[in-house]
């Protein structure tokens, strides 16, 4: 018996946006905003975001400006502004493109706004994996790695760690990799060198076609160099050709770059300060080893101080858990809690402002307070 229909899907030409990471989820998100409306909308992926405009691929390069609706939303909450990696719905208007909607995101790398009225910032949207870069010749800095991991886990994308400039560690490389692995539970660690090519093949083998990766690390960690080495071409400027007087960062904007094997990379400027997200799940995942120990404490609400039957302290005493890591766990949990209360306070203040602006009672209350 023959099955004439079995192969039809394979015979269909690839979707024109397949090379940009287009998939069933994005398609559904697009249909949700595009179907049934009065305008003809097309999907596009944001390659680079600038103020008021974005560089998009659809799949060719175009520039699109924000529609008044999208611009107003972005002014009220910058988190909603189109960012690199976002999928958007665009409409032709004269000889320009207008971004009419930002499609629902998945896997968003968020930098939490911790100042009094600062907003969260979306560093990268729709990412499947976060490649955390830590240079082999500078430490490594385990506390920094734990912060990057907390950020990555919170995004929902899977973290992978690259120990960059591996050739500079010389004989110390196994030791460096072991130290990195000891604080990166649940994430694969790759020692790589953009200069010698070490480890690039193994890392490239992880790059699934259509998957979006974002590079995360401090300035000078070698992110753009690694991207270029994986791409086999100079897709991004790196530290060597920079005019140092222009500032510390070589990469100054975010950019989406399709790789030869079909994966996509988002290169972003180095991140200096990493505030742990108020959503504590990222810290929990990062310290899953410590959390597993904590589950075995005698008391449910054990503070891992001097209580009897504390499995965490016991592990430290037995040399199974590094006391430094325990201290950092305490600190990051406190920070996450603090950041959560800060952003809750901001949201409450904003709601109050909205209420005053938009209701008669609110305006009355404002007038009374001002003494009118
Ligand atoms: N020895 C050695 N140096 C490297 C390697 N990879 C990068 N570098 C050097 O490290 C410096 C910084 O590299 P970049 O790739 O520009 O770093 P970056 O992380 O993109 O930095 P920002 O764009 O500022 O965030 C440059 O001078 C590179 O030549 C490597 O594998 N080995
Ligand atoms: Mg760079
Ligand atoms: Zn305990």
GROMACS .gro file of C-alpha atoms and ligand atoms in nm:
model
  406
    1UNK     CA    1   0.000   0.000   0.000
    2UNK     CA    2   0.132   0.339  -0.084
    3UNK     CA    3   0.107   0.650   0.127
    4UNK     CA    4   0.112   0.932  -0.119
    5UNK     CA    5   0.077   1.201   0.146
    6UNK     CA    6   0.358   1.090   0.377
    7UNK     CA    7   0.625   1.312   0.230
    8UNK     CA    8   0.436   1.625   0.144
    9UNK     CA    9   0.567   1.828   0.436
   10UNK     CA   10   0.924   1.748   0.337
   11UNK     CA   11   0.852   1.847  -0.019
   12UNK     CA   12   0.725   2.190   0.081
   13UNK     CA   13   0.986   2.462   0.047
   14UNK     CA   14   1.133   2.573   0.380
   15UNK     CA   15   0.952   2.865   0.542
   16UNK     CA   16   1.127   3.188   0.433
   17UNK     CA   17   1.184   3.276   0.800
   18UNK     CA   18   1.305   2.929   0.907
   19UNK     CA   19   1.663   3.056   0.904
   20UNK     CA   20   1.564   3.319   1.161
   21UNK     CA   21   1.423   3.074   1.414
   22UNK     CA   22   1.060   3.081   1.297
   23UNK     CA   23   0.869   2.793   1.456
   24UNK     CA   24   0.519   2.678   1.548
   25UNK     CA   25   0.512   2.881   1.870
   26UNK     CA   26   0.608   3.203   1.694
   27UNK     CA   27   0.362   3.130   1.416
   28UNK     CA   28   0.080   3.093   1.670
   29UNK     CA   29   0.185   3.418   1.840
   30UNK     CA   30   0.186   3.591   1.503
   31UNK     CA   31  -0.156   3.454   1.404
   32UNK     CA   32  -0.292   3.577   1.736
   33UNK     CA   33  -0.220   3.939   1.641
   34UNK     CA   34  -0.230   3.926   1.262
   35UNK     CA   35  -0.538   3.727   1.172
   36UNK     CA   36  -0.868   3.903   1.129
   37UNK     CA   37  -0.734   4.257   1.154
   38UNK     CA   38  -0.790   4.520   0.886
   39UNK     CA   39  -0.420   4.551   0.790
   40UNK     CA   40  -0.189   4.314   0.611
   41UNK     CA   41   0.078   4.235   0.866
   42UNK     CA   42   0.403   4.049   0.809
   43UNK     CA   43   0.628   3.881   1.065
   44UNK     CA   44   0.984   4.002   1.114
   45UNK     CA   45   1.261   3.941   1.367
   46UNK     CA   46   1.438   4.228   1.537
   47UNK     CA   47   1.808   4.217   1.470
   48UNK     CA   48   1.905   4.540   1.645
   49UNK     CA   49   1.700   4.780   1.850
   50UNK     CA   50   1.753   5.153   1.847
   51UNK     CA   51   1.549   5.434   1.993
   52UNK     CA   52   1.223   5.461   1.806
   53UNK     CA   53   1.329   5.223   1.530
   54UNK     CA   54   1.450   4.869   1.487
   55UNK     CA   55   1.657   4.683   1.233
   56UNK     CA   56   1.456   4.379   1.132
   57UNK     CA   57   1.506   4.074   0.914
   58UNK     CA   58   1.210   3.946   0.717
   59UNK     CA   59   1.430   3.769   0.594
   60UNK     CA   60   1.609   4.055   0.416
   61UNK     CA   61   1.726   4.355   0.620
   62UNK     CA   62   1.479   4.638   0.667
   63UNK     CA   63   1.437   4.926   0.907
   64UNK     CA   64   1.105   4.962   1.084
   65UNK     CA   65   0.978   5.247   1.298
   66UNK     CA   66   0.750   5.197   1.595
   67UNK     CA   67   0.381   5.260   1.543
   68UNK     CA   68   0.228   5.518   1.781
   69UNK     CA   69   0.068   5.240   1.987
   70UNK     CA   70   0.391   5.046   2.027
   71UNK     CA   71   0.584   5.367   2.096
   72UNK     CA   72   0.342   5.479   2.368
   73UNK     CA   73   0.356   5.139   2.533
   74UNK     CA   74   0.736   5.149   2.523
   75UNK     CA   75   0.741   5.494   2.680
   76UNK     CA   76   0.516   5.379   2.963
   77UNK     CA   77   0.716   5.061   3.020
   78UNK     CA   78   1.047   5.019   2.835
   79UNK     CA   79   1.027   4.647   2.900
   80UNK     CA   80   0.763   4.622   2.627
   81UNK     CA   81   0.978   4.799   2.366
   82UNK     CA   82   1.098   4.572   2.087
   83UNK     CA   83   1.439   4.430   2.174
   84UNK     CA   84   1.689   4.217   1.987
   85UNK     CA   85   1.550   3.874   1.917
   86UNK     CA   86   1.190   3.990   1.936
   87UNK     CA   87   0.941   3.879   1.678
   88UNK     CA   88   0.724   4.165   1.560
   89UNK     CA   89   0.432   4.221   1.325
   90UNK     CA   90   0.507   4.491   1.070
   91UNK     CA   91   0.296   4.680   0.819
   92UNK     CA   92   0.399   4.861   0.503
   93UNK     CA   93   0.326   5.234   0.526
   94UNK     CA   94   0.442   5.439   0.229
   95UNK     CA   95   0.809   5.356   0.188
   96UNK     CA   96   0.867   5.253   0.549
   97UNK     CA   97   0.773   4.962   0.771
   98UNK     CA   98   0.581   5.014   1.093
   99UNK     CA   99   0.606   4.783   1.394
  100UNK     CA  100   0.242   4.726   1.485
  101UNK     CA  101   0.292   4.469   1.760
  102UNK     CA  102   0.558   4.287   1.957
  103UNK     CA  103   0.472   3.916   1.965
  104UNK     CA  104   0.455   3.725   2.288
  105UNK     CA  105   0.806   3.639   2.407
  106UNK     CA  106   0.957   3.321   2.538
  107UNK     CA  107   1.302   3.295   2.692
  108UNK     CA  108   1.367   3.660   2.772
  109UNK     CA  109   1.692   3.763   2.930
  110UNK     CA  110   1.587   4.032   3.176
  111UNK     CA  111   1.802   4.280   3.356
  112UNK     CA  112   1.607   4.380   3.663
  113UNK     CA  113   1.559   4.748   3.729
  114UNK     CA  114   1.651   4.796   4.092
  115UNK     CA  115   1.663   5.171   4.123
  116UNK     CA  116   1.353   5.334   4.268
  117UNK     CA  117   1.175   5.400   3.941
  118UNK     CA  118   1.382   5.199   3.701
  119UNK     CA  119   1.215   4.940   3.486
  120UNK     CA  120   1.321   4.592   3.398
  121UNK     CA  121   1.512   4.579   3.073
  122UNK     CA  122   1.480   4.302   2.816
  123UNK     CA  123   1.835   4.230   2.703
  124UNK     CA  124   1.736   3.961   2.456
  125UNK     CA  125   1.408   3.798   2.362
  126UNK     CA  126   1.314   3.453   2.240
  127UNK     CA  127   1.642   3.288   2.329
  128UNK     CA  128   1.679   2.913   2.368
  129UNK     CA  129   2.022   2.909   2.525
  130UNK     CA  130   2.249   3.149   2.710
  131UNK     CA  131   2.621   3.111   2.648
  132UNK     CA  132   2.792   3.251   2.956
  133UNK     CA  133   3.150   3.352   2.878
  134UNK     CA  134   3.414   3.363   3.149
  135UNK     CA  135   3.778   3.416   3.055
  136UNK     CA  136   4.020   3.147   3.170
  137UNK     CA  137   4.298   3.393   3.240
  138UNK     CA  138   4.113   3.604   3.497
  139UNK     CA  139   4.013   3.389   3.783
  140UNK     CA  140   3.756   3.253   3.714
  141UNK     CA  141   3.521   3.460   3.922
  142UNK     CA  142   3.279   3.206   4.069
  143UNK     CA  143   3.052   3.466   4.232
  144UNK     CA  144   3.008   3.638   3.899
  145UNK     CA  145   2.932   3.306   3.730
  146UNK     CA  146   2.663   3.233   3.987
  147UNK     CA  147   2.503   3.570   3.916
  148UNK     CA  148   2.508   3.516   3.540
  149UNK     CA  149   2.360   3.170   3.593
  150UNK     CA  150   2.079   3.310   3.808
  151UNK     CA  151   1.999   3.554   3.530
  152UNK     CA  152   2.011   3.281   3.266
  153UNK     CA  153   1.796   3.029   3.457
  154UNK     CA  154   1.533   3.295   3.523
  155UNK     CA  155   1.501   3.356   3.149
  156UNK     CA  156   1.383   3.002   3.093
  157UNK     CA  157   1.663   2.942   2.841
  158UNK     CA  158   1.927   2.679   2.912
  159UNK     CA  159   2.266   2.809   3.026
  160UNK     CA  160   2.590   2.674   2.882
  161UNK     CA  161   2.924   2.798   3.008
  162UNK     CA  162   3.222   2.880   2.786
  163UNK     CA  163   3.560   2.916   2.953
  164UNK     CA  164   3.707   3.149   2.693
  165UNK     CA  165   4.072   3.222   2.606
  166UNK     CA  166   4.142   2.869   2.731
  167UNK     CA  167   4.489   2.861   2.579
  168UNK     CA  168   4.598   3.137   2.818
  169UNK     CA  169   4.542   2.912   3.121
  170UNK     CA  170   4.815   2.673   3.007
  171UNK     CA  171   4.859   2.383   3.249
  172UNK     CA  172   4.602   2.531   3.483
  173UNK     CA  173   4.316   2.472   3.237
  174UNK     CA  174   4.180   2.147   3.394
  175UNK     CA  175   4.184   2.316   3.734
  176UNK     CA  176   4.002   2.623   3.600
  177UNK     CA  177   3.740   2.411   3.426
  178UNK     CA  178   3.688   2.206   3.741
  179UNK     CA  179   3.639   2.519   3.950
  180UNK     CA  180   3.388   2.655   3.698
  181UNK     CA  181   3.202   2.323   3.687
  182UNK     CA  182   3.181   2.318   4.066
  183UNK     CA  183   2.958   2.628   4.064
  184UNK     CA  184   2.765   2.566   3.743
  185UNK     CA  185   2.547   2.269   3.838
  186UNK     CA  186   2.321   2.169   3.551
  187UNK     CA  187   2.507   2.362   3.282
  188UNK     CA  188   2.756   2.215   3.036
  189UNK     CA  189   3.105   2.365   3.046
  190UNK     CA  190   3.317   2.409   2.733
  191UNK     CA  191   3.678   2.528   2.734
  192UNK     CA  192   3.726   2.723   2.413
  193UNK     CA  193   3.980   2.942   2.242
  194UNK     CA  194   3.890   3.177   1.960
  195UNK     CA  195   4.261   3.208   1.886
  196UNK     CA  196   4.365   2.841   1.867
  197UNK     CA  197   4.027   2.689   1.781
  198UNK     CA  198   4.032   2.469   2.090
  199UNK     CA  199   3.687   2.331   2.181
  200UNK     CA  200   3.505   2.509   1.898
  201UNK     CA  201   3.393   2.192   1.723
  202UNK     CA  202   3.242   2.047   2.041
  203UNK     CA  203   3.059   2.372   2.109
  204UNK     CA  204   2.942   2.404   1.747
  205UNK     CA  205   2.795   2.055   1.776
  206UNK     CA  206   2.555   2.195   2.038
  207UNK     CA  207   2.416   2.458   1.804
  208UNK     CA  208   2.082   2.324   1.683
  209UNK     CA  209   1.957   2.482   1.359
  210UNK     CA  210   1.695   2.747   1.435
  211UNK     CA  211   1.799   2.783   1.800
  212UNK     CA  212   1.878   3.129   1.932
  213UNK     CA  213   2.176   3.180   2.162
  214UNK     CA  214   2.269   3.491   2.351
  215UNK     CA  215   2.623   3.566   2.465
  216UNK     CA  216   2.648   3.683   2.823
  217UNK     CA  217   2.963   3.796   2.999
  218UNK     CA  218   3.165   4.093   3.111
  219UNK     CA  219   3.327   4.329   2.864
  220UNK     CA  220   3.642   4.175   2.722
  221UNK     CA  221   3.543   3.817   2.807
  222UNK     CA  222   3.580   3.731   2.440
  223UNK     CA  223   3.215   3.703   2.338
  224UNK     CA  224   3.243   3.864   1.996
  225UNK     CA  225   3.571   3.682   1.927
  226UNK     CA  226   3.400   3.351   2.004
  227UNK     CA  227   3.107   3.441   1.780
  228UNK     CA  228   3.343   3.528   1.495
  229UNK     CA  229   3.537   3.205   1.543
  230UNK     CA  230   3.216   3.001   1.535
  231UNK     CA  231   3.086   3.196   1.236
  232UNK     CA  232   3.413   3.160   1.048
  233UNK     CA  233   3.406   3.529   0.960
  234UNK     CA  234   3.427   3.870   1.123
  235UNK     CA  235   3.061   3.926   1.201
  236UNK     CA  236   3.132   4.151   1.499
  237UNK     CA  237   3.410   4.391   1.584
  238UNK     CA  238   3.633   4.270   1.867
  239UNK     CA  239   3.860   4.431   2.123
  240UNK     CA  240   4.172   4.439   1.913
  241UNK     CA  241   4.054   4.689   1.658
  242UNK     CA  242   3.899   4.926   1.902
  243UNK     CA  243   4.001   5.279   1.969
  244UNK     CA  244   4.043   5.248   2.344
  245UNK     CA  245   3.957   5.607   2.414
  246UNK     CA  246   3.602   5.543   2.308
  247UNK     CA  247   3.526   5.351   2.628
  248UNK     CA  248   3.544   5.004   2.771
  249UNK     CA  249   3.290   4.823   2.561
  250UNK     CA  250   3.384   4.705   2.216
  251UNK     CA  251   3.035   4.585   2.134
  252UNK     CA  252   2.803   4.878   2.194
  253UNK     CA  253   2.478   4.750   2.048
  254UNK     CA  254   2.293   4.422   2.039
  255UNK     CA  255   2.294   4.228   1.717
  256UNK     CA  256   2.138   3.906   1.592
  257UNK     CA  257   2.366   3.702   1.367
  258UNK     CA  258   2.272   3.385   1.177
  259UNK     CA  259   2.544   3.121   1.200
  260UNK     CA  260   2.656   2.885   0.924
  261UNK     CA  261   2.491   2.576   1.079
  262UNK     CA  262   2.151   2.746   1.110
  263UNK     CA  263   2.165   2.864   1.472
  264UNK     CA  264   2.137   3.233   1.559
  265UNK     CA  265   2.360   3.428   1.795
  266UNK     CA  266   2.279   3.745   1.977
  267UNK     CA  267   2.587   3.944   2.067
  268UNK     CA  268   2.530   4.202   2.338
  269UNK     CA  269   2.760   4.451   2.514
  270UNK     CA  270   2.939   4.319   2.820
  271UNK     CA  271   2.729   4.326   3.136
  272UNK     CA  272   2.912   4.482   3.427
  273UNK     CA  273   2.671   4.474   3.714
  274UNK     CA  274   2.440   4.179   3.752
  275UNK     CA  275   2.156   4.222   3.995
  276UNK     CA  276   1.995   3.891   4.073
  277UNK     CA  277   1.633   3.880   3.960
  278UNK     CA  278   1.367   3.925   4.225
  279UNK     CA  279   1.208   3.611   4.088
  280UNK     CA  280   1.405   3.375   4.312
  281UNK     CA  281   1.378   3.071   4.083
  282UNK     CA  282   1.703   3.157   3.906
  283UNK     CA  283   1.897   3.158   4.233
  284UNK     CA  284   1.727   2.832   4.333
  285UNK     CA  285   1.831   2.662   4.009
  286UNK     CA  286   2.184   2.796   4.032
  287UNK     CA  287   2.221   2.657   4.382
  288UNK     CA  288   2.023   2.337   4.325
  289UNK     CA  289   2.298   2.138   4.503
  290UNK     CA  290   2.261   2.350   4.817
  291UNK     CA  291   1.882   2.339   4.793
  292UNK     CA  292   1.891   1.961   4.779
  293UNK     CA  293   2.091   1.958   5.101
  294UNK     CA  294   1.850   2.206   5.260
  295UNK     CA  295   1.563   1.969   5.185
  296UNK     CA  296   1.728   1.722   5.421
  297UNK     CA  297   1.749   1.955   5.723
  298UNK     CA  298   1.551   1.839   6.026
  299UNK     CA  299   1.342   2.157   6.040
  300UNK     CA  300   1.143   2.277   5.737
  301UNK     CA  301   1.226   2.639   5.822
  302UNK     CA  302   1.591   2.571   5.905
  303UNK     CA  303   1.798   2.888   5.864
  304UNK     CA  304   2.115   2.677   5.833
  305UNK     CA  305   2.264   2.860   6.127
  306UNK     CA  306   2.303   2.671   6.453
  307UNK     CA  307   1.993   2.451   6.445
  308UNK     CA  308   2.038   2.083   6.522
  309UNK     CA  309   2.003   1.843   6.229
  310UNK     CA  310   2.110   2.099   5.967
  311UNK     CA  311   2.220   1.903   5.659
  312UNK     CA  312   2.372   2.214   5.498
  313UNK     CA  313   2.610   2.290   5.788
  314UNK     CA  314   2.689   1.919   5.813
  315UNK     CA  315   2.792   1.918   5.445
  316UNK     CA  316   3.020   2.216   5.508
  317UNK     CA  317   3.175   2.042   5.811
  318UNK     CA  318   3.235   1.728   5.607
  319UNK     CA  319   3.397   1.926   5.327
  320UNK     CA  320   3.121   1.839   5.079
  321UNK     CA  321   3.001   2.196   5.043
  322UNK     CA  322   3.232   2.493   5.008
  323UNK     CA  323   3.159   2.746   5.282
  324UNK     CA  324   3.218   3.029   5.035
  325UNK     CA  325   2.944   2.892   4.811
  326UNK     CA  326   2.709   2.873   5.109
  327UNK     CA  327   2.780   3.236   5.198
  328UNK     CA  328   2.715   3.339   4.838
  329UNK     CA  329   2.387   3.147   4.842
  330UNK     CA  330   2.279   3.339   5.153
  331UNK     CA  331   2.378   3.667   4.992
  332UNK     CA  332   2.206   3.606   4.657
  333UNK     CA  333   1.887   3.490   4.826
  334UNK     CA  334   1.881   3.808   5.034
  335UNK     CA  335   1.946   4.016   4.725
  336UNK     CA  336   1.671   3.844   4.528
  337UNK     CA  337   1.428   3.909   4.809
  338UNK     CA  338   1.533   4.272   4.832
  339UNK     CA  339   1.501   4.319   4.457
  340UNK     CA  340   1.158   4.163   4.464
  341UNK     CA  341   1.038   4.402   4.731
  342UNK     CA  342   1.185   4.693   4.535
  343UNK     CA  343   1.007   4.602   4.214
  344UNK     CA  344   0.684   4.530   4.404
  345UNK     CA  345   0.709   4.879   4.555
  346UNK     CA  346   0.763   5.029   4.210
  347UNK     CA  347   0.463   4.846   4.066
  348UNK     CA  348   0.248   4.962   4.359
  349UNK     CA  349   0.360   5.323   4.315
  350UNK     CA  350   0.283   5.306   3.943
  351UNK     CA  351  -0.062   5.165   4.005
  352UNK     CA  352  -0.128   5.447   4.249
  353UNK     CA  353  -0.022   5.700   3.987
  354UNK     CA  354  -0.247   5.538   3.726
  355UNK     CA  355  -0.534   5.543   3.967
  356UNK     CA  356  -0.486   5.913   4.041
  357UNK     CA  357  -0.461   5.995   3.673
  358UNK     CA  358  -0.753   5.788   3.554
  359UNK     CA  359  -1.025   5.809   3.817
  360UNK     CA  360  -1.229   6.095   3.954
  361UNK     CA  361  -1.163   5.971   4.309
  362UNK     CA  362  -0.793   5.968   4.234
  363UNK     CA  363  -0.791   6.323   4.102
  364UNK     CA  364  -0.998   6.436   4.404
  365UNK     CA  365  -0.750   6.269   4.637
  366UNK     CA  366  -0.462   6.441   4.456
  367UNK     CA  367  -0.632   6.782   4.486
  368UNK     CA  368  -0.706   6.734   4.857
  369UNK     CA  369  -0.347   6.634   4.919
  370UNK     CA  370  -0.220   6.945   4.742
  371UNK     CA  371  -0.455   7.151   4.964
  372UNK     CA  372  -0.700   7.274   4.700
  373LIG     N1  373   4.446   3.500   2.395
  373LIG     C1  374   4.319   3.508   2.357
  373LIG     N2  375   4.261   3.628   2.352
  373LIG     C2  376   4.131   3.633   2.316
  373LIG     C3  377   4.056   3.518   2.285
  373LIG     N3  378   3.929   3.556   2.256
  373LIG     C4  379   3.928   3.690   2.267
  373LIG     N4  380   4.049   3.738   2.302
  373LIG     C5  381   4.086   3.879   2.319
  373LIG     O1  382   4.010   3.938   2.421
  373LIG     C6  383   3.981   4.075   2.389
  373LIG     C7  384   3.832   4.102   2.401
  373LIG     O2  385   3.763   4.026   2.307
  373LIG     P1  386   3.615   4.062   2.255
  373LIG     O3  387   3.571   3.945   2.175
  373LIG     O4  388   3.610   4.194   2.191
  373LIG     O5  389   3.537   4.068   2.394
  373LIG     P2  390   3.382   4.095   2.421
  373LIG     O6  391   3.340   4.002   2.527
  373LIG     O7  392   3.306   4.089   2.294
  373LIG     O8  393   3.381   4.243   2.481
  373LIG     P3  394   3.264   4.356   2.475
  373LIG     O9  395   3.217   4.363   2.335
  373LIG    O10  396   3.331   4.480   2.521
  373LIG    O11  397   3.158   4.311   2.569
  373LIG     C8  398   4.037   4.097   2.249
  373LIG    O12  399   4.160   4.162   2.259
  373LIG     C9  400   4.053   3.958   2.194
  373LIG    O13  401   4.155   3.947   2.100
  373LIG    C10  402   4.123   3.391   2.292
  373LIG    O14  403   4.066   3.284   2.268
  373LIG     N5  404   4.253   3.392   2.330
  374LIG    MG1  405   3.185   4.219   2.200
  375LIG    ZN1  406   1.973   2.364   5.760
   0.00000   0.00000   0.00000
